[in-house]
Tab-separated table of C-alpha atoms in Angstrom:
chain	number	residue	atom	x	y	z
A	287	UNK	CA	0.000	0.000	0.000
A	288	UNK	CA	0.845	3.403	0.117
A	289	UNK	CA	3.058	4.994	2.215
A	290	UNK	CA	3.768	8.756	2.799
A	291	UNK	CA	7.160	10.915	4.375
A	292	UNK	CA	6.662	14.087	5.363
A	293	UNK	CA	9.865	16.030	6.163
A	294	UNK	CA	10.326	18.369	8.218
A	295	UNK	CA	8.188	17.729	11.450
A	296	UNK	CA	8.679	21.177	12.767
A	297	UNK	CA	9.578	24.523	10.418
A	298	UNK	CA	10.164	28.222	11.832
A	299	UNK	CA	10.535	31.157	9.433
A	300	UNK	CA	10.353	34.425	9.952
A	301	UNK	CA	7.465	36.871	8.387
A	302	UNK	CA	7.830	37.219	4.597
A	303	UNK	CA	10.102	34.474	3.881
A	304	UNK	CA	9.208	31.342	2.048
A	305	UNK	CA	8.893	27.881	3.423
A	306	UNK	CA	8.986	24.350	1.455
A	307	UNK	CA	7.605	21.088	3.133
A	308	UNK	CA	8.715	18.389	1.130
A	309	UNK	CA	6.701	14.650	0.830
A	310	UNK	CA	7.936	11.395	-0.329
A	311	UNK	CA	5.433	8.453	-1.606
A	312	UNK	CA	5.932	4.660	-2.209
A	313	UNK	CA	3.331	3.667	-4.618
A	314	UNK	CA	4.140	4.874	-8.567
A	315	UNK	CA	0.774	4.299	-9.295
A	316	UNK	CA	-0.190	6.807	-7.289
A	317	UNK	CA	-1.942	10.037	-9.124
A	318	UNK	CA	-3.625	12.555	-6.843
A	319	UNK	CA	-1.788	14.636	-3.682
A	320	UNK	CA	-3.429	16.888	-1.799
A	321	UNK	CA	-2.120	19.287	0.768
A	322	UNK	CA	-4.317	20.026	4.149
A	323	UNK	CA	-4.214	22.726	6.810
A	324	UNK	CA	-4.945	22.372	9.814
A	325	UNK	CA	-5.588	25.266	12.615
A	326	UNK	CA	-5.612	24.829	15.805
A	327	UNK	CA	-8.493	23.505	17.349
A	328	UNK	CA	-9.975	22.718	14.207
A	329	UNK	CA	-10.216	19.926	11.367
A	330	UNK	CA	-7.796	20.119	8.176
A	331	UNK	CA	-8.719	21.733	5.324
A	332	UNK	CA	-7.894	21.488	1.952
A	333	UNK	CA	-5.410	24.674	0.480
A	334	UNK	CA	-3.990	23.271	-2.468
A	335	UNK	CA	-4.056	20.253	-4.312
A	336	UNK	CA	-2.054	17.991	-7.840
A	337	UNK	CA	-2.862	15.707	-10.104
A	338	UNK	CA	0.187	13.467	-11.407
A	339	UNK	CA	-0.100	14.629	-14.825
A	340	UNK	CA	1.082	18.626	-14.084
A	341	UNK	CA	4.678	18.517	-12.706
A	342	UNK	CA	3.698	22.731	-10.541
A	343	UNK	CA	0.322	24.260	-9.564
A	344	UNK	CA	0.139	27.252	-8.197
A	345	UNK	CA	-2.659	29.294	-6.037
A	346	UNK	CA	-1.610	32.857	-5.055
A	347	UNK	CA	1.044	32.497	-2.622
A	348	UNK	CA	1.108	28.622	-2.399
A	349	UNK	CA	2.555	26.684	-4.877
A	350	UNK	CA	3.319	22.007	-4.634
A	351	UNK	CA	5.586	20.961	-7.115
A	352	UNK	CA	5.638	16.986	-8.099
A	353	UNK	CA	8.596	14.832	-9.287
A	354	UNK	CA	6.901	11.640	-10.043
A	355	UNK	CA	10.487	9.948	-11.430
A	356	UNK	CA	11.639	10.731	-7.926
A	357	UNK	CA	7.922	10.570	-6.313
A	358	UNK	CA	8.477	12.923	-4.346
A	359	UNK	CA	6.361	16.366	-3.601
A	360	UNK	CA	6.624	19.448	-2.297
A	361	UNK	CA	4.727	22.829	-0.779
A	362	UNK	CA	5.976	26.330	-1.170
A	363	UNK	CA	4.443	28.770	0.572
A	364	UNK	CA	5.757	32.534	-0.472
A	365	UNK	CA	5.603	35.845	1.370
A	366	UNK	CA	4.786	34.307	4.438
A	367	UNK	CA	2.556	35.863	6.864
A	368	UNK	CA	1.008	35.125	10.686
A	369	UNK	CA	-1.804	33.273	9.366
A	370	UNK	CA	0.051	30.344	7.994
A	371	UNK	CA	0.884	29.571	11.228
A	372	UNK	CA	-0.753	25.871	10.985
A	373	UNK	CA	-0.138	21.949	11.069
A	374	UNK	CA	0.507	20.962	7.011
A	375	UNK	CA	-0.374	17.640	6.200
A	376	UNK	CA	0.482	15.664	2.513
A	377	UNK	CA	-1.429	12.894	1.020
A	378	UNK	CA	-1.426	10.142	-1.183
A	379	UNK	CA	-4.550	8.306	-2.461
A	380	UNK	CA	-4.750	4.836	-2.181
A	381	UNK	CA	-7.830	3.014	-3.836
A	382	UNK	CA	-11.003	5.513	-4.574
A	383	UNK	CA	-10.545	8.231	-1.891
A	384	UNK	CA	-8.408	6.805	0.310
A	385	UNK	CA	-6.079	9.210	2.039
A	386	UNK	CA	-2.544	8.616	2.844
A	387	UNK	CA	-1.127	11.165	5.225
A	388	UNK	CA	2.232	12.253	5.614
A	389	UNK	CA	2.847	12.867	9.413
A	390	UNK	CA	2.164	16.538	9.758
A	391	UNK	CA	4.905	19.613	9.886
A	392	UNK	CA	3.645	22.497	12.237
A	393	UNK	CA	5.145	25.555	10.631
A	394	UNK	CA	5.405	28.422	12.514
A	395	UNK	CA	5.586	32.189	11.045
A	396	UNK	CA	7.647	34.457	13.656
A	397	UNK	CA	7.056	38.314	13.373
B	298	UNK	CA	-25.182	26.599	5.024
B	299	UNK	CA	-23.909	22.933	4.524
B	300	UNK	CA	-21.558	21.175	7.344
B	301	UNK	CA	-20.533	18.638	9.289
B	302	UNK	CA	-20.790	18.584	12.688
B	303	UNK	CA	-19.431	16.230	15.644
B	304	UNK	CA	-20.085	15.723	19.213
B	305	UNK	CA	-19.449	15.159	21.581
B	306	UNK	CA	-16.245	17.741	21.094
B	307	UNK	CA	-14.526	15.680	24.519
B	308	UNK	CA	-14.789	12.680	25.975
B	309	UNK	CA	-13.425	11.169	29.026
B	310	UNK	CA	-14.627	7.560	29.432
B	311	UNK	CA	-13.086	4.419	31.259
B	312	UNK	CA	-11.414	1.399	30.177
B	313	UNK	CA	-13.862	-0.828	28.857
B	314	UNK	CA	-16.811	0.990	28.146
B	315	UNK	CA	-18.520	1.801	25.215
B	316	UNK	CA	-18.461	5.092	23.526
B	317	UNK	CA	-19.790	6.708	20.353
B	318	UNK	CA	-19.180	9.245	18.716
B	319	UNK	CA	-21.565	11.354	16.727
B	320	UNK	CA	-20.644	12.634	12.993
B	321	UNK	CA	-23.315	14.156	10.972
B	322	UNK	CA	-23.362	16.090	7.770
B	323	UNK	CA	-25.391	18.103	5.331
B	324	UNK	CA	-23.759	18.157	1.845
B	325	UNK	CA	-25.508	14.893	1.205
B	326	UNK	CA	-22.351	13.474	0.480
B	327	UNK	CA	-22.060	9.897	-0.712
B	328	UNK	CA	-19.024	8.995	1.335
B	329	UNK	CA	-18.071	9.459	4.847
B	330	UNK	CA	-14.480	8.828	6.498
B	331	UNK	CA	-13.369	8.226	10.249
B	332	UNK	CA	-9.722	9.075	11.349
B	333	UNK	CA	-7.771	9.398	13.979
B	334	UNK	CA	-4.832	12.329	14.325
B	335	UNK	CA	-1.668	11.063	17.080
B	336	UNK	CA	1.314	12.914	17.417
B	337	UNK	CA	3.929	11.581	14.979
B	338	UNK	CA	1.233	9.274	13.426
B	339	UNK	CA	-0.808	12.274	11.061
B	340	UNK	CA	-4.140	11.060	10.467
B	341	UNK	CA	-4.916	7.837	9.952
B	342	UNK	CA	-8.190	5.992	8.244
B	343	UNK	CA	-10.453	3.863	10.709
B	344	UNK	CA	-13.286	2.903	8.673
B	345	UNK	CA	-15.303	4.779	5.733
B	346	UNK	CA	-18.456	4.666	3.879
B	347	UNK	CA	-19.370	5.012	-0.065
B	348	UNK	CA	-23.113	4.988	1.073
B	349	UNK	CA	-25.672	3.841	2.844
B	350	UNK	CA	-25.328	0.312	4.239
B	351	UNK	CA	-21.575	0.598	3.104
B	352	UNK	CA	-19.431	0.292	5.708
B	353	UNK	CA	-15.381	-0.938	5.212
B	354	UNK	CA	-12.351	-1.217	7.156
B	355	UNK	CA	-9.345	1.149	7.087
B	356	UNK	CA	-6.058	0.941	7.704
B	357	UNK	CA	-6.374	1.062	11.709
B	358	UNK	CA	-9.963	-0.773	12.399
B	359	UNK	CA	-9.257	-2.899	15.287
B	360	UNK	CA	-11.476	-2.164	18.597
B	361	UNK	CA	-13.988	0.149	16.472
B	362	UNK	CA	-17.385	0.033	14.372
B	363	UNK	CA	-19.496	2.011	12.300
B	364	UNK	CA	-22.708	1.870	10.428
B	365	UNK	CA	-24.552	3.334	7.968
B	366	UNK	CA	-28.397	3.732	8.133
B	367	UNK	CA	-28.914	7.085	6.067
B	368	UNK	CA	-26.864	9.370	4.232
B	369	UNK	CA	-26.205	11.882	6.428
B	370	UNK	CA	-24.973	10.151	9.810
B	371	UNK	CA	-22.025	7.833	10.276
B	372	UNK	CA	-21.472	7.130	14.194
B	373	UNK	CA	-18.244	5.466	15.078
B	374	UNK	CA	-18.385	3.241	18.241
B	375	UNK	CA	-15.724	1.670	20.386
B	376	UNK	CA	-16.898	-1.576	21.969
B	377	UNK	CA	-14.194	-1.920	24.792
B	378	UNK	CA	-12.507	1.706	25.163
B	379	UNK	CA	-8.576	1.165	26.055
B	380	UNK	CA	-6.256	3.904	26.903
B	381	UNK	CA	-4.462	2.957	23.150
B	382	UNK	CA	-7.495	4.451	21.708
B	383	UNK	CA	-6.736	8.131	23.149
B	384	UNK	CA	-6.532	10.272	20.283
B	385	UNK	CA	-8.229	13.046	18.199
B	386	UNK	CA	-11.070	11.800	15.796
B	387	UNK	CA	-12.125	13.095	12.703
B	388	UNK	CA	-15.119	13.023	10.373
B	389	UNK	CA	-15.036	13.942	7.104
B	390	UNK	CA	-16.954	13.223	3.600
B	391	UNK	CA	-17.135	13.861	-0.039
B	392	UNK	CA	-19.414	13.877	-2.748
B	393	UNK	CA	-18.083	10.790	-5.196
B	394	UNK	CA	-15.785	8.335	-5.444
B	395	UNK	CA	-13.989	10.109	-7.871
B	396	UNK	CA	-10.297	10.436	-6.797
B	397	UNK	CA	-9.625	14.030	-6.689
B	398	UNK	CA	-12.907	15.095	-4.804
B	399	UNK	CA	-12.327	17.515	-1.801
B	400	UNK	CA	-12.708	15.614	1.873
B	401	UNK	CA	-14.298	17.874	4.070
B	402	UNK	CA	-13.659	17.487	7.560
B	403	UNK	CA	-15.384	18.105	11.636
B	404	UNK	CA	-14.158	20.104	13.688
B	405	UNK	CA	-13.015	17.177	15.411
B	406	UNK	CA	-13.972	15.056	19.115
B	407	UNK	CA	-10.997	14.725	21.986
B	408	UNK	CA	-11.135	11.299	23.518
B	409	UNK	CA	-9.577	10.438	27.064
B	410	UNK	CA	-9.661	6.952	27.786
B	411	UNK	CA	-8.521	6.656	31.670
C-alpha cells in the first residue's frame, strides 16, 4: 500500500520568507496529492491540491511541485505571513478516496 | 449553510466501556471517512463509507465500528474503550468516489480513555 514521508516535522521562518515542506510516496501508481491545513483547534482543510499529470500548480502564494520519477512532492508557501501559522499535512490516495497522510509539519511564522 | 458537525467535542470515558461518537453532515455526500490524528502518526483511516449500508475497514480498524443507516450520519463506536485508543477523531466526507474530490472534515472530538 501506500506509504507517505513528510519532512520536516517542525519549520520556523520568519514573516515574509518562504517555506517548502517536502513529501515522499511509495506507490508509482499513485496520481492525486493533496495538501491540508490544519488550525488549531480545528479539522484540516484542503489549500492546495495535484494531479500526477502537471509537474507545478500554483494558487496565489502557495505553490506544490511533483517529481513523479523521484515521487516525491513538495509545498511552497511565499511571502509568508502570521496566518500560515498551521499543522501541514500531505497525502497520497490509495484506492477511490483513500487518504494517505504524511505525518504533519507544524510551521510556525515568527514576526 | 452545509456542514458537518461532531459531538461530543470531549470525551473522558473508562477502560472498557462503550463510547460513540456522533458525525453528521449536510452536503448529502455519498461517502463518509473516520480518522484518527496522534502525534507523529498524522491522520490515519479507521473505517469509511461510499453509502448507505456501506461500511469498510481502514487501515487502523481494530477495537472500532461504524454503520450506515442514512446518508447523512455515520457514528463510530468503540466496543471496549482502552487507553491505546486516546486520540483526536475526525469526520469527514465527499461527494463521489472520484479520486480528486475535496474531503471535508469536523471540527473534530478529543477522547480520554482513563
Amino acid at each position: 500500500g501506500e506509504n507517505v514521508e513528510q519532512h520536516p516535522s517542525t519549520l520556523s521562518v520568519q514573516e515574509g520568507d518562504s517555506a517548502v515542506i517536502k513529501c515522499t510516496y511509495s506507490d508509482s501508481a499513485s496520481n492525486y496529492f493533496p495538501w491540508y491545513k490544519q488550525e488549531l483547534g480545528k479539522g484540516p482543510q484542503l489549500i492546495i491540491d495535484i494531479r500526477s499529470n502537471v509537474g507545478e500548480k500554483k494558487d496565489q502564494r502557495i505553490a506544490v511541485t511533483l517529481n513523479k520519477t523521484a515521487k516525491h512532492f513538495s509545498l511552497h508557501i511565499t511571502e509568508t505571513q502570521p496566518e500560515d501559522s498551521a499543522v501541514y499535512f500531505c497525502a497520497g490516495v490509495q484506492g477511490a478516496q483513500k487518504l494517505v497522510f504524511g505525518q504533519g509539519t507544524r510551521l510556525t511564522i515568527n514576526p | 449553510d452545509a456542514e458537518i458537525t461532531q459531538s461530543p467535542r470531549h470525551k473522558i470515558t473508562e477502560t472498557g466501556r462503550q463510547v460513540t461518537l456522533a458525525c453528521h453532515q449536510t452536503w448529502n455526500h455519498n461517502n463518509m471517512f473516520w480518522y484518527r490524528q496522534d502525534l507523529g502518526h498524522g491522520l490515519r483511516l479507521i473505517h469509511y463509507s461510499y453509502g448507505v449500508h456501506d461500511t469498510n475497514k481502514g487501515e487502523v480498524s481494530d477495537g472500532y465500528s461504524v454503520s450506515r443507516s442514512n446518508t447523512e450520519d455515520l457514528p463510530l463506536t468503540l466496543e471496549s474503550a482502552a487507553s491505546s485508543q486516546t486520540s483526536v477523531y475526525f469526520c469527514a466526507s465527499s461527494e463521489s468516489r472520484g479520486y480528486t474530490d475535496t474531503q471535508y472534515f469536523g471540527p473534530g472530538t478529543r477522547l480520554t480513555v482513563l
